[in-house]
Coordinates of C-alpha atoms and ligand atoms in Angstrom, one line a residue:
X9 CA -25.2 -28.9 14.0
X10 CA -22.5 -26.2 14.9
X11 CA -23.8 -22.9 15.8
X12 CA -21.4 -20.2 14.9
X13 CA -21.2 -17.4 17.6
X14 CA -19.9 -13.9 17.8
X15 CA -16.4 -13.0 19.0
X16 CA -16.8 -10.2 21.7
X17 CA -14.3 -8.9 24.4
X18 CA -11.9 -11.8 23.7
X19 CA -14.4 -14.8 23.9
X20 CA -16.9 -16.5 21.9
X21 CA -20.5 -15.6 22.9
X22 CA -23.9 -16.0 21.6
X23 CA -24.7 -12.4 23.0
X24 CA -28.4 -12.2 23.0
X25 CA -29.1 -13.4 19.4
X26 CA -31.8 -16.0 18.5
X27 CA -32.1 -15.7 14.8
X28 CA -29.6 -17.7 12.7
X29 CA -28.8 -18.4 9.1
X30 CA -27.8 -21.6 7.4
X31 CA -24.2 -21.9 6.3
X32 CA -23.8 -24.4 3.4
X33 CA -21.0 -26.4 1.9
X34 CA -21.4 -25.4 -1.7
X35 CA -19.6 -28.4 -2.9
X36 CA -22.5 -30.8 -1.5
X37 CA -25.3 -28.3 -1.2
X38 CA -25.9 -29.4 2.4
X39 CA -26.2 -27.0 5.4
X40 CA -23.4 -27.7 7.5
X41 CA -23.7 -25.0 10.3
X42 CA -25.7 -22.3 11.6
X43 CA -24.6 -18.7 12.0
X44 CA -25.9 -16.3 14.6
X45 CA -27.5 -13.1 13.4
X46 CA -27.0 -10.2 15.6
X47 CA -29.6 -7.9 16.9
X48 CA -28.7 -4.3 17.6
X49 CA -28.2 -5.2 21.3
X50 CA -25.4 -7.5 20.3
X51 CA -23.8 -5.0 18.0
X52 CA -24.1 -2.6 21.2
X53 CA -22.3 -5.2 23.3
X54 CA -19.5 -5.5 20.9
X55 CA -19.1 -1.8 20.3
X56 CA -19.2 -1.1 24.0
X57 CA -16.4 -3.6 24.5
X58 CA -14.4 -2.1 21.7
X59 CA -14.9 1.4 23.2
X60 CA -13.7 0.2 26.5
X61 CA -10.6 -1.4 25.0
X62 CA -9.8 1.9 23.1
X63 CA -9.2 3.8 26.2
X64 CA -6.0 1.9 26.6
X65 CA -4.9 0.6 23.1
X66 CA -5.4 3.9 21.9
X67 CA -2.7 5.0 24.1
X68 CA -0.5 1.7 23.4
X69 CA 3.0 2.1 22.2
X70 CA 3.9 1.7 18.4
X71 CA 6.5 -1.0 19.8
X72 CA 3.6 -3.0 21.7
X73 CA 1.3 -2.7 18.5
X74 CA 4.1 -4.1 16.0
X75 CA 5.1 -6.9 18.5
X76 CA 1.6 -8.2 18.5
X77 CA 1.3 -7.8 14.8
X78 CA 4.5 -9.6 14.0
X79 CA 3.2 -12.4 16.4
X80 CA -0.1 -12.3 14.5
X81 CA 1.5 -12.8 11.2
X82 CA 3.5 -15.8 12.3
X83 CA 0.2 -17.4 13.6
X84 CA -1.3 -16.8 10.2
X85 CA 1.6 -18.8 8.7
X86 CA 1.1 -21.6 11.3
X87 CA -2.5 -21.9 10.8
X88 CA -2.4 -21.6 6.9
X89 CA -3.8 -25.0 6.2
X90 CA -6.6 -25.0 8.7
X91 CA -7.7 -21.4 7.4
X92 CA -7.5 -22.5 3.8
X93 CA -9.8 -25.6 4.7
X94 CA -12.2 -23.4 6.4
X95 CA -12.4 -21.1 3.6
X96 CA -12.7 -23.8 1.1
X97 CA -15.4 -25.6 2.9
X98 CA -17.7 -22.6 3.4
X99 CA -16.9 -20.5 0.1
X100 CA -16.2 -23.5 -2.3
X101 CA -13.1 -22.3 -3.9
X102 CA -10.0 -24.6 -4.4
X103 CA -7.6 -25.0 -1.3
X104 CA -4.5 -23.3 -3.2
X105 CA -6.9 -20.4 -4.1
X106 CA -7.8 -20.1 -0.6
X107 CA -4.0 -20.3 0.3
X108 CA -3.5 -17.5 -2.2
X109 CA -6.0 -15.2 -0.4
X110 CA -4.4 -15.7 3.0
X111 CA -1.0 -15.0 1.6
X112 CA -2.2 -11.7 -0.1
X113 CA -4.0 -10.8 3.0
X114 CA -1.0 -11.4 5.2
X115 CA 1.0 -9.0 3.3
X116 CA -1.4 -6.2 4.7
X117 CA -0.3 -7.5 8.1
X118 CA 3.4 -7.2 6.9
X119 CA 2.7 -3.6 5.9
X120 CA 1.0 -3.1 9.2
X121 CA 4.1 -4.4 11.1
X122 CA 6.0 -1.5 9.6
X123 CA 3.3 1.0 11.0
X124 CA 5.9 2.9 13.0
X125 CA 7.5 4.4 9.9
X126 CA 4.1 4.8 7.9
X127 CA 2.9 6.8 11.0
X128 CA 6.0 9.3 10.9
X129 CA 4.9 12.9 10.8
X130 CA 6.6 15.9 9.5
X131 CA 8.4 18.6 11.0
X132 CA 9.4 22.0 9.7
X133 CA 12.1 24.1 11.5
X134 CA 11.9 27.8 12.1
X135 CA 8.7 28.5 9.9
X136 CA 8.7 31.9 11.6
X137 CA 11.4 33.3 14.1
X138 CA 11.5 30.9 17.0
X139 CA 8.5 28.9 15.6
X140 CA 8.3 25.4 14.5
X141 CA 5.6 23.1 13.0
X142 CA 4.9 19.4 13.1
X143 CA 2.1 17.1 12.4
X144 CA 1.0 13.6 13.7
X145 CA -1.8 11.3 13.3
X146 CA -4.0 9.9 15.9
X147 CA -6.6 6.9 15.8
X148 CA -10.3 7.5 15.3
X149 CA -11.6 5.1 18.0
X150 CA -13.9 2.3 17.3
X151 CA -14.2 1.3 13.5
X152 CA -16.3 -1.4 11.9
X153 CA -15.6 -3.4 8.6
X154 CA -18.4 -5.0 6.7
X155 CA -17.4 -7.6 4.3
X156 CA -18.3 -9.8 1.2
X157 CA -18.2 -13.5 1.0
X158 CA -16.0 -13.9 -1.9
X159 CA -12.7 -13.2 0.3
X160 CA -13.5 -14.3 3.7
X161 CA -10.2 -13.6 5.0
X162 CA -8.3 -11.4 2.7
X163 CA -10.9 -8.6 2.6
X164 CA -11.2 -8.3 6.3
X165 CA -7.4 -8.3 6.3
X166 CA -7.3 -5.2 4.0
X167 CA -8.9 -3.5 7.0
X168 CA -8.2 -4.5 10.5
X169 CA -4.5 -4.8 10.6
X170 CA -4.2 -1.3 9.7
X171 CA -6.8 -0.2 11.7
X172 CA -5.6 -1.8 14.8
X173 CA -1.9 -0.8 14.1
X174 CA -2.9 2.7 13.9
X175 CA -4.4 2.4 17.4
X176 CA -8.1 1.9 16.6
X177 CA -10.4 -0.8 18.0
X178 CA -12.4 -3.0 15.4
X179 CA -15.8 -4.5 14.9
X180 CA -16.1 -6.8 12.1
X181 CA -19.4 -7.9 10.4
X182 CA -18.1 -10.7 8.1
X183 CA -20.6 -12.3 5.3
X184 CA -23.1 -14.5 6.9
X185 CA -22.5 -17.0 4.0
X186 CA -18.9 -18.1 5.2
X187 CA -18.3 -16.6 8.6
X188 CA -15.9 -19.0 10.2
X189 CA -12.6 -17.7 9.0
X190 CA -13.3 -14.6 10.9
X191 CA -13.6 -16.3 14.4
X192 CA -10.2 -18.2 13.8
X193 CA -8.8 -14.9 13.0
X194 CA -10.1 -13.5 16.2
X195 CA -8.7 -16.5 18.2
X196 CA -5.2 -16.0 16.5
X197 CA -5.2 -12.2 17.5
X198 CA -5.8 -13.3 21.1
X199 CA -3.0 -15.9 21.0
X200 CA -0.8 -13.2 19.6
X201 CA -1.4 -11.1 22.7
X202 CA -4.0 -8.6 21.6
X203 CA -5.8 -7.3 24.5
X204 CA -9.6 -8.2 24.7
X205 CA -12.1 -5.9 22.8
X206 CA -9.7 -4.7 20.5
X207 CA -10.8 -7.0 17.7
X208 CA -14.5 -8.2 17.7
X209 CA -16.7 -10.2 15.4
X210 CA -20.4 -9.9 15.1
X211 CA -22.3 -12.1 12.6
X212 CA -25.4 -11.0 11.1
X213 CA -27.3 -9.5 8.2
X214 CA -28.9 -6.0 7.5
X215 CA -29.9 -5.8 11.1
X216 CA -26.3 -5.8 12.3
X217 CA -25.0 -3.6 9.4
X218 CA -27.8 -1.0 10.0
X219 CA -26.9 -1.0 13.9
X220 CA -23.3 -0.4 13.1
X221 CA -24.2 2.4 10.6
X222 CA -26.2 4.1 13.2
X223 CA -24.2 3.5 16.2
X224 CA -22.8 6.8 17.9
X225 CA -19.7 5.3 19.2
X226 CA -18.5 4.1 15.8
X227 CA -16.1 6.6 14.1
X228 CA -15.6 5.0 10.5
X229 CA -16.9 2.2 8.5
X230 CA -15.0 0.3 5.9
X231 CA -17.2 -1.6 3.4
X232 CA -16.6 -4.0 0.6
X233 CA -19.4 -5.6 -1.3
X234 CA -21.9 -5.0 -4.2
X235 CA -22.5 -1.4 -5.6
X236 CA -26.1 -1.1 -4.4
X237 CA -25.1 -2.0 -0.7
X238 CA -21.8 0.0 -1.0
X239 CA -24.1 3.1 -1.9
X240 CA -26.6 2.3 0.9
X241 CA -23.8 1.9 3.6
X242 CA -21.9 5.1 2.5
X243 CA -25.2 7.2 2.4
X244 CA -26.6 5.9 5.7
X245 CA -23.1 6.0 7.5
X246 CA -22.1 9.4 6.4
X247 CA -25.6 10.8 7.2
X248 CA -24.6 9.6 10.9
X249 CA -21.4 11.6 10.8
X250 CA -19.0 8.6 10.2
X251 CA -16.0 8.3 7.7
X252 CA -16.9 5.8 5.2
X253 CA -15.0 4.0 2.6
X254 CA -17.2 1.8 0.3
X255 CA -15.8 -0.6 -2.3
X256 CA -18.4 -1.9 -4.8
X257 CA -18.9 -4.2 -7.7
X258 CA -17.1 -4.6 -10.9
X259 CA -17.2 -5.4 -14.6
X260 CA -13.6 -5.9 -15.5
X261 CA -12.5 -5.6 -19.1
X262 CA -9.2 -7.2 -20.6
X263 CA -8.4 -5.6 -24.1
X264 CA -6.5 -8.0 -26.5
X265 CA -4.8 -6.4 -29.3
X266 CA -3.8 -8.3 -32.5
X267 CA -0.3 -7.7 -31.7
X268 CA -0.6 -9.6 -28.3
X269 CA 0.8 -13.2 -27.8
X270 CA -2.7 -14.8 -28.1
X271 CA -1.9 -18.1 -26.4
X272 CA -0.6 -16.1 -23.6
X273 CA -3.4 -13.7 -23.3
X274 CA -6.0 -16.6 -23.6
X275 CA -4.3 -18.6 -20.9
X276 CA -4.3 -15.8 -18.5
X277 CA -8.0 -14.7 -19.5
X278 CA -9.1 -18.1 -18.7
X279 CA -7.6 -18.4 -15.3
X280 CA -8.7 -14.6 -14.5
X281 CA -12.4 -15.4 -15.7
X282 CA -12.9 -18.8 -14.3
X283 CA -10.8 -18.9 -11.2
X284 CA -12.7 -18.9 -8.2
X285 CA -15.7 -19.6 -10.2
X286 CA -15.5 -15.9 -11.5
X287 CA -16.2 -14.9 -8.1
X288 CA -13.5 -12.3 -7.7
X289 CA -14.1 -8.5 -7.8
X290 CA -11.1 -8.4 -10.0
X291 CA -12.2 -11.3 -12.3
X292 CA -12.0 -10.6 -15.9
X293 CA -15.7 -10.8 -17.1
X294 CA -15.3 -9.2 -20.5
X295 CA -12.6 -9.6 -23.2
X296 CA -12.5 -6.9 -25.7
X297 CA -11.0 -8.4 -28.8
X298 CA -9.7 -5.6 -31.2
X299 CA -9.7 -6.2 -34.9
X300 CA -8.2 -9.4 -36.2
X301 CA -7.4 -10.8 -32.9
X302 CA -11.0 -11.8 -32.4
X303 CA -11.6 -15.2 -34.3
X304 CA -8.4 -16.8 -33.1
X305 CA -8.8 -15.5 -29.4
X306 CA -12.2 -17.0 -29.2
X307 CA -11.1 -20.2 -30.7
X308 CA -8.1 -20.6 -28.1
X309 CA -10.5 -19.4 -25.2
X310 CA -13.1 -22.0 -26.0
X311 CA -10.4 -24.7 -26.2
X312 CA -9.2 -23.7 -22.6
X313 CA -12.6 -23.1 -21.3
X314 CA -13.5 -26.7 -21.9
X315 CA -10.1 -27.9 -20.3
X316 CA -11.1 -26.3 -16.9
X317 CA -11.5 -29.1 -14.4
X318 CA -14.5 -28.4 -12.2
X319 CA -14.9 -30.1 -8.8
X320 CA -14.9 -29.6 -5.1
X321 CA -12.4 -27.1 -3.5
X322 CA -11.1 -29.9 -1.5
X323 CA -9.9 -32.1 -4.5
X324 CA -6.3 -31.0 -5.5
X325 CA -7.0 -31.7 -9.1
X326 CA -10.0 -29.1 -9.4
X327 CA -9.2 -25.8 -11.1
X328 CA -12.4 -24.5 -10.0
X329 CA -15.1 -25.1 -7.4
X330 CA -18.7 -24.4 -7.1
X331 CA -20.5 -20.9 -6.8
X332 CA -21.3 -19.9 -3.3
X333 CA -25.2 -20.7 -3.2
X334 CA -27.8 -22.3 -5.4
X335 CA -29.3 -18.8 -6.0
X336 CA -25.8 -17.6 -7.5
X337 CA -26.0 -20.9 -9.7
X338 CA -29.4 -19.7 -10.8
X339 CA -28.4 -16.4 -11.6
X340 CA -25.5 -17.6 -13.7
X341 CA -27.5 -20.1 -15.7
X342 CA -30.3 -17.4 -16.3
X343 CA -27.7 -14.9 -17.6
X344 CA -26.2 -17.3 -20.0
X345 CA -29.8 -18.2 -21.2
X346 CA -30.6 -14.6 -21.6
X347 CA -27.7 -13.8 -23.6
X348 CA -28.5 -16.4 -25.8
X349 CA -32.0 -15.0 -26.6
X350 CA -30.3 -11.4 -27.0
X351 CA -28.2 -12.7 -29.9
X352 CA -24.8 -13.6 -28.4
X353 CA -23.2 -16.8 -29.5
X354 CA -22.9 -19.2 -26.6
X355 CA -19.6 -20.9 -27.6
X356 CA -19.0 -22.8 -24.4
X357 CA -22.0 -23.5 -22.2
X358 CA -21.4 -24.6 -18.8
X359 CA -25.2 -24.6 -17.6
X360 CA -25.6 -28.4 -17.7
X361 CA -22.5 -29.3 -16.0
X362 CA -22.7 -31.8 -13.0
X363 CA -20.0 -33.1 -10.9
X364 CA -20.1 -36.9 -10.2
X365 CA -20.7 -37.8 -6.7
X366 CA -21.7 -34.0 -6.0
X367 CA -24.9 -33.7 -7.9
X368 CA -26.5 -31.5 -5.3
X369 CA -23.6 -29.2 -5.2
X370 CA -23.7 -25.6 -6.5
X371 CA -21.7 -26.4 -9.7
X372 CA -21.8 -24.6 -12.9
X373 CA -19.3 -24.9 -15.6
X374 CA -17.3 -22.1 -17.6
X375 CA -19.3 -20.4 -20.2
X376 CA -18.0 -18.5 -23.2
X377 CA -20.1 -15.9 -24.9
X378 CA -19.0 -14.4 -28.2
X379 CA -20.5 -11.5 -30.2
X380 CA -21.8 -9.8 -27.0
X381 CA -22.9 -6.1 -27.2
X382 CA -22.9 -3.4 -24.8
X383 CA -26.6 -3.5 -24.8
X384 CA -27.1 -6.9 -23.7
X385 CA -28.0 -8.0 -20.1
X386 CA -24.7 -10.2 -19.8
X387 CA -22.5 -7.0 -20.4
X388 CA -24.6 -4.6 -18.3
X389 CA -24.9 -6.8 -15.0
X390 CA -22.3 -8.1 -12.8
X391 CA -22.9 -11.8 -13.3
X392 CA -20.4 -12.8 -10.5
X393 CA -19.7 -16.4 -12.0
X394 CA -17.9 -18.1 -14.4
X395 CA -19.1 -16.5 -17.5
X396 CA -16.6 -14.7 -19.8
X397 CA -18.1 -12.5 -22.5
X398 CA -16.3 -11.4 -25.6
X399 CA -16.9 -8.1 -27.3
X400 CA -15.4 -7.2 -30.7
X401 CA -13.9 -3.9 -31.2
X402 CA -12.5 -2.4 -34.4
X403 CA -9.7 -0.2 -32.7
X404 CA -8.1 0.1 -29.4
X405 CA -9.8 3.7 -29.1
X406 CA -13.4 1.9 -29.4
X407 CA -12.3 -0.5 -26.7
X408 CA -11.1 2.4 -24.4
X409 CA -14.4 4.2 -25.2
X410 CA -16.3 1.1 -24.2
X411 CA -14.4 0.8 -20.7
X412 CA -14.9 4.4 -20.0
X413 CA -18.6 4.3 -20.8
X414 CA -19.2 1.4 -18.3
X415 CA -20.5 2.5 -14.8
X416 CA -17.8 0.3 -13.0
X417 CA -14.0 1.1 -13.1
X418 CA -12.5 -1.5 -10.7
X419 CA -9.7 -3.2 -12.9
X420 CA -8.7 -3.5 -16.2
X421 CA -5.8 -5.0 -18.4
X422 CA -4.6 -4.8 -21.9
X423 CA -2.6 -7.6 -23.7
X424 CA -0.3 -6.2 -26.4
X425 CA 3.1 -6.2 -27.5
X426 CA 3.1 -2.4 -28.1
X427 CA 4.4 0.0 -25.4
X428 CA 2.7 2.9 -27.1
X429 CA -0.6 1.2 -27.0
X430 CA -0.1 0.1 -23.3
X431 CA 1.0 3.7 -22.5
X432 CA -2.1 5.2 -24.2
X433 CA -4.3 2.7 -22.4
X434 CA -3.4 3.4 -19.0
X435 CA -3.4 7.1 -19.4
X436 CA -6.9 7.2 -21.1
X437 CA -8.9 4.5 -19.4
X438 CA -11.1 5.5 -16.4
X439 CA -10.3 2.7 -14.1
X440 CA -8.4 2.4 -10.8
X441 CA -6.2 -0.5 -11.3
X442 CA -4.7 -1.3 -14.5
X443 CA -2.7 -4.4 -15.9
X444 CA -0.3 -4.6 -18.9
X445 CA -0.2 -8.2 -19.8
X446 CA -1.2 -8.7 -16.2
X447 CA -4.9 -9.9 -16.1
X448 CA -5.6 -9.2 -12.4
X449 CA -3.6 -6.3 -11.2
X450 CA -4.2 -6.4 -7.5
X451 CA -2.1 -3.6 -5.9
X452 CA 0.5 -5.0 -3.4
X453 CA -0.2 -4.0 0.3
X454 CA 2.0 -1.0 0.4
X455 CA 0.0 0.6 -2.3
X456 CA -3.7 1.2 -2.0
X457 CA -6.6 -0.9 -3.6
X458 CA -9.6 0.8 -5.1
X459 CA -11.5 1.2 -8.4
X460 CA -13.3 4.3 -9.9
X461 CA -16.8 5.3 -10.4
X462 CA -19.3 2.8 -9.1
X463 CA -16.6 0.5 -7.9
X464 CA -15.7 2.9 -5.1
X465 CA -18.2 4.9 -3.4
X466 CA -16.5 7.8 -1.4
X467 CA -13.0 8.8 -1.8
X468 CA -10.8 6.3 0.0
X469 CA -9.3 3.3 -1.5
X470 CA -8.2 0.6 1.2
X471 CA -5.1 -0.4 3.0
X472 CA -1.6 0.9 2.3
X473 CA -1.0 4.5 2.7
X474 CA -4.6 5.5 2.0
X475 CA -5.8 2.9 4.7
X476 CA -3.5 4.5 7.3
X477 CA -4.9 8.1 6.4
X478 CA -8.4 6.5 6.7
X479 CA -8.1 5.2 10.0
X480 CA -6.4 8.2 11.6
X481 CA -6.9 12.0 12.0
X482 CA -4.1 14.7 11.7
X483 CA -3.1 17.3 14.0
X484 CA -0.8 20.0 13.0
X485 CA 1.0 21.8 15.8
X486 CA 2.7 25.2 15.7
X487 CA 5.1 25.6 18.5
X488 CA 7.2 28.6 20.0
X489 CA 9.1 28.5 23.4
X490 CA 9.7 32.1 24.3
X491 CA 13.2 33.0 25.7
X492 CA 13.1 36.6 25.8
X493 CA 11.5 39.1 27.8
X494 CA 9.6 40.4 24.9
X495 CA 5.9 39.5 25.3
X496 CA 4.5 41.5 22.3
X497 CA 2.0 40.0 20.0
X498 CA 1.0 41.3 16.6
X499 CA -2.5 42.2 15.7
X500 CA -1.7 41.1 12.1
X501 CA -0.8 37.9 10.6
X502 CA 3.1 37.2 11.1
X503 CA 5.1 37.2 7.7
X504 CA 8.4 36.4 8.9
Ligands
NAD20 P1 -23.1 -8.2 -0.7 O1 -23.3 -6.5 -1.2 O2 -24.3 -8.8 -1.0 O3 -22.9 -8.1 0.8 C1 -21.6 -7.6 1.4 C2 -22.0 -7.3 3.0 O4 -23.1 -6.4 3.0 C3 -22.2 -8.7 3.7 O5 -21.6 -8.4 4.9 C4 -23.5 -8.6 3.8 O6 -24.3 -9.3 4.9 C5 -24.1 -7.1 3.9 N1 -25.3 -6.9 3.1 C6 -26.1 -7.5 2.2 N2 -27.2 -7.1 1.9 C7 -27.4 -6.0 2.7 C8 -28.4 -5.3 3.1 N3 -29.5 -4.9 2.3 N4 -28.3 -4.0 3.7 C9 -27.2 -4.0 4.7 N5 -26.1 -4.9 4.5 C10 -26.1 -5.8 3.5 O7 -22.0 -8.6 -1.6 P2 -21.4 -10.2 -1.6 O8 -22.4 -11.1 -2.5 O9 -21.1 -10.9 -0.2 O10 -20.2 -9.9 -2.5 C11 -19.9 -10.0 -3.8 C12 -19.9 -8.5 -4.3 O11 -18.8 -7.8 -3.7 C13 -19.6 -8.3 -5.7 O12 -20.4 -7.2 -6.1 C14 -18.1 -7.9 -5.7 O13 -17.8 -7.3 -7.1 C15 -17.9 -7.2 -4.5 N6 -16.6 -7.1 -4.2 C16 -15.9 -6.1 -4.5 C17 -14.6 -5.9 -4.0 C18 -13.8 -4.7 -4.3 O14 -12.7 -4.4 -4.0 N7 -14.6 -3.7 -4.9 C19 -13.9 -6.9 -3.3 C20 -14.7 -8.0 -3.1 C21 -16.1 -8.1 -3.6

């Protein structure tokens, strides 16, 4: 059986690791590989390689960096099929959805190709007599990325192209559940001409994460994953003096007003709730049906949920693949059962679904719950599976109050034909990313991605302009070139 190794200093290596974790094919339930789990000495080896590479990469020209990023972008296009297959085989998502995450991740590389523009500083002429001021930004050094299973290529791509374009060197610790895409990305960087040690991959679990968080030669950590781990990473990383951005979990609400096109809204909610088996941080997991929209919306949603084709990600006719592990499947089944016990109506029940020929796969069908209340477990917990809960609200104000009381604030959407309601919604809701008749409002790469409240710990969103700021530090320079014989200096602050 294949053992997935680390990528350190431009080559695959087992380093000193002996511990491994199984990597499953979620569509069959079978173990298909093992992945090495780094010890802290392995992390140290990767960080040393990255620190050595920084001495020249940190000084490389903008032209050199962009040339490599352009070449890397072309290789991501060329290897799109291979990458999509790798992702689907380890994550379970359908191939077209895997392609989608590659394209959205590649857009961050495209943004990073324009780094020369994004890094331009400002210049103020003659701030005082004969004095000018300018600023510029410099890389931090070695930075680390710790990423979740649900987007094994896109989420790391939110980080490393911007970090590398701004002159840093990078150590990625991807999810141990679907680790292979990271190694192919490393190979493509090498093929694009990136010097050894600028991009490294260490596979692992908490041991590797802790070693990164405590390592004195790492300047910053980007984390994306669940909220409890985001809080932990932020606390431990900042305690050791690092800059930390930590994106956490979500419970995303879509509000549907009676004046919306309900067929349109239900179509989009179905795709947003059950696409990727609900394992997206921007998945819609709660539909808030306002007023008389409720009964009709639930009726259409139920029909559409029953029409979802569940099957292996490699089958082009599948809309939705399995969830990532048998534990994830058990969690989803449990959440649906619990909601029934707490009084919700299980309108569509996906618990018993089996896929012929794939009986041991981690499949669970779409579930639709109605009459859910804010007190129920199905509302309070991030289920991270194909479960859509419908909460009834009397007014748009009630819907906004519900969203604002929720601890998460990643994404939200409103479906309406009213500009006035949409405007009020976007101004009043305490959520970072908002869609108007758009269910999954993921910002483009030239904006920044980030939620509010428990969906983002720390204060830095990811990629785009915020990413450039996160991976760099500013210097402000005040300059005078004396050209007279007057050498006098004032003991008071200059005022002209
Ligand atoms: P996770 O928090 O379990 O794992 C994320 C990373 O942390 C992995 O690399 C994992 O190895 C590591 N990790 C896990 N447990 C750890 C521990 N005890 N100590 C140190 N490190 C640990 O998340 P996941 O299950 O891989 O991904 C799903 C979660 O990620 C969901 O909560 C989802 O909402 C969230 N997510 C958020 C965003 C966002 O942009 N806000 C994007 C994608 C996923």
